[in-house]
Coordinates of C-alpha atoms in Angstrom, one line a residue:
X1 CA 0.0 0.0 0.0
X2 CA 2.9 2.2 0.8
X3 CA 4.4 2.2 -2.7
X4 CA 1.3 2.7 -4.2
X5 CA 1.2 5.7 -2.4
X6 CA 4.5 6.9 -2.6
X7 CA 3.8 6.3 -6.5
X8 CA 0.7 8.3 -6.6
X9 CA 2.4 11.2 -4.8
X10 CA 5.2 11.2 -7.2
X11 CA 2.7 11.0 -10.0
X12 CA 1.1 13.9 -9.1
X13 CA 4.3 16.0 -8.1
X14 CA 5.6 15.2 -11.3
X15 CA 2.2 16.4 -13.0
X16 CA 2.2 19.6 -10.6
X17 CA 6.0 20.4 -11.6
X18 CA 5.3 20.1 -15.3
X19 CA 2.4 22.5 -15.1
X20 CA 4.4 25.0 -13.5
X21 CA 7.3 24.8 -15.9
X22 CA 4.6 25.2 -18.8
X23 CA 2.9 28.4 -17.0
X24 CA 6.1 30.0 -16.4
X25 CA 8.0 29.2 -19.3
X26 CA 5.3 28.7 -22.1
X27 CA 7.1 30.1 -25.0
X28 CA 10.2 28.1 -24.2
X29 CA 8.0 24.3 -24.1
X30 CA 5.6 25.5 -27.0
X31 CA 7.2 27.0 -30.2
X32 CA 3.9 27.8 -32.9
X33 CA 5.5 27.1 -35.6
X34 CA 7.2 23.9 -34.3
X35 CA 3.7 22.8 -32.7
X36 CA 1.8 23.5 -36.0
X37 CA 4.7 21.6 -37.9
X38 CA 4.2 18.7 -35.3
X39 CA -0.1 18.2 -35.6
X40 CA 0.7 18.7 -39.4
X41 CA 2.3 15.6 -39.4
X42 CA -0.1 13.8 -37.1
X43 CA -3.1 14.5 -39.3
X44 CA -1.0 13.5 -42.0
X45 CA -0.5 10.1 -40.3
X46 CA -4.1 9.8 -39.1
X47 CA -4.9 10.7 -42.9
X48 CA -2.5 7.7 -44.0
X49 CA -4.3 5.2 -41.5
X50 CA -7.6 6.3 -43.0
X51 CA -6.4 5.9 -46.7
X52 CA -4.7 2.5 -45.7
X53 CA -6.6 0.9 -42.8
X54 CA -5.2 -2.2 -43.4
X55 CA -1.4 -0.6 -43.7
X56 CA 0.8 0.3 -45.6
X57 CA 4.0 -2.1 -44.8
X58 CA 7.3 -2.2 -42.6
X59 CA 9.3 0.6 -43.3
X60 CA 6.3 3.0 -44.8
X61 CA 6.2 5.4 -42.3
X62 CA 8.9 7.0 -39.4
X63 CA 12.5 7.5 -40.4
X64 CA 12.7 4.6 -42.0
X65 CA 10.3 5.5 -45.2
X66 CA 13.3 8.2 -46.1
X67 CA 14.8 5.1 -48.3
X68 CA 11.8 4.1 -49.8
X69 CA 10.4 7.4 -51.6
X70 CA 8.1 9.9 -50.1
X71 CA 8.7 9.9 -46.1
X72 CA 5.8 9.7 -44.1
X73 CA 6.7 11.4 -40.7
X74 CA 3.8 11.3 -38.3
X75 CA 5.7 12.0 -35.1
X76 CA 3.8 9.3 -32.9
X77 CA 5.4 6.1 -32.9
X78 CA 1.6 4.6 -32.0
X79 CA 0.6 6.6 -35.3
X80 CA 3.9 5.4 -37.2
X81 CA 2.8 1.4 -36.0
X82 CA -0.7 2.7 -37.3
X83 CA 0.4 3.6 -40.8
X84 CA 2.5 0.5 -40.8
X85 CA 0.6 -2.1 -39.8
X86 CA -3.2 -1.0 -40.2
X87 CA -5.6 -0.6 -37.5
X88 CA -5.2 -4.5 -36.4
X89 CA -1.6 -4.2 -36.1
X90 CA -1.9 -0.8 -33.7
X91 CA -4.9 -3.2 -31.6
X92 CA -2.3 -5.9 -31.8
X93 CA 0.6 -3.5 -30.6
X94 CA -1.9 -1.6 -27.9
X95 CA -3.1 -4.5 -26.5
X96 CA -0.1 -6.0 -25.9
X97 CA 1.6 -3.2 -24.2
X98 CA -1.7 -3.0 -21.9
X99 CA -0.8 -7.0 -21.2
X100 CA 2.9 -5.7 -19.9
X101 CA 1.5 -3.2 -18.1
X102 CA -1.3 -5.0 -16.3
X103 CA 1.5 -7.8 -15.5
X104 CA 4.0 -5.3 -14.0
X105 CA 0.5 -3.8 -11.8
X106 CA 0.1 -7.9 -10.8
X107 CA 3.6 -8.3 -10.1
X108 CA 3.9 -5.2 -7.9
X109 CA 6.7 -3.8 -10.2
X110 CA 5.9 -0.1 -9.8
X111 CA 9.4 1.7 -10.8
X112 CA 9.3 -0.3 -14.2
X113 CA 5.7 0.2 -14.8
X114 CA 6.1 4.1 -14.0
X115 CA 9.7 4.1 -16.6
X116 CA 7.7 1.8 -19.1
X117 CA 5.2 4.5 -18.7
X118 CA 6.9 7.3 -19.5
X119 CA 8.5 5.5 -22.4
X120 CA 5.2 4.8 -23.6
X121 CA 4.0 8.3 -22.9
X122 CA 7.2 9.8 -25.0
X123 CA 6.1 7.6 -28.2
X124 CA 3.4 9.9 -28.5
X125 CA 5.5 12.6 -29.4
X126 CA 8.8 11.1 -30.7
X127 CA 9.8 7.9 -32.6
X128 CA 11.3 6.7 -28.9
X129 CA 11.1 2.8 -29.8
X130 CA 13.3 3.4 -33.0
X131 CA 16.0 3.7 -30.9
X132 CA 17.6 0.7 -30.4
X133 CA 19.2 1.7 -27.0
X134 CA 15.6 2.5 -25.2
X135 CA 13.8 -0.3 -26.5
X136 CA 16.2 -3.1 -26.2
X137 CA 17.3 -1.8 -22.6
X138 CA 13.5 -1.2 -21.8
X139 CA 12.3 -4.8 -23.1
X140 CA 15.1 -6.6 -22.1
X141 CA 14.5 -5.1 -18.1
X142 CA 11.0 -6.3 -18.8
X143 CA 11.5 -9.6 -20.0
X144 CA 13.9 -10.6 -17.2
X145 CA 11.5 -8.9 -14.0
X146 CA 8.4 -10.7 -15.8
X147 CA 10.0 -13.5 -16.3
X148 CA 11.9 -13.5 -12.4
X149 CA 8.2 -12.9 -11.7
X150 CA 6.1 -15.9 -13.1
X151 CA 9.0 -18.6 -12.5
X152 CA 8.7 -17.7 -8.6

């Protein structure tokens, strides 16, 4: 019970600190033209999921589509898997992050579930799971806690 809380407290400390940091220091967190550039490119990646509901292939979309023609750039890695895969492969995707995180909730894993997250909540901004370093250091901690977890 005691980590929970501890957890919540941070959550909302963390939450408190950001909204201060955005009221004081708007223009510095939120460029116009930077923002516009950034929901440009997510409606034109909610466009291409639209257009292509069933996908469009690995390597159509994110900074990967530079070598294969016209880049698609939606700046959302859950819009990127969208454009991708198709609207089964993001329920595929979604659902089986929401299996990791419900395991780390069963398992009592808090500091993992809070970085895992964060990672999760930076994807949708940022292509964060295209780096190799944060996704195989992120899945690999994963693996071995939920793993440690269900052979106990």
């Amino acid at each position: 019970y005691l980590k929970v809380k501890y957890f919540a407290f941070g959550f909302i400390g963390i939450i408190v600190l950001g909204l201060i940091l955005f009221f004081v220091s708007g223009d510095m967190l939120i460029r116009p033209e930077s923002t516009s550039e950034h929901l440009s490119a997510w409606l034109i990646g909610i466009d291409e999921i639209i257009r292509h509901p069933l996908g469009q292939g690995l390597g159509s979309a994110g900074p990967a589509s530079y070598r294969f023609g016209t880049p698609i750039i939606p700046e959302s890695w859950y819009l990127q898997v969208g454009v991708e895969l198709g609207l089964v492969g993001l329920a595929f995707f979604l659902t089986t992050l929401g299996l990791i995180a419900k395991a780390l909730i069963r398992k009592k894993h808090f500091i993992l579930l809070a970085s895992f997250i964060g990672v999760l909540t930076i994807c949708f901004f940022l292509h964060t799971l295209e780096d190799s370093a944060v996704s195989i250091t992120l899945f690999i901690l994963l693996g071995s806690v939920l793993n440690k977890a269900t052979a106990n």
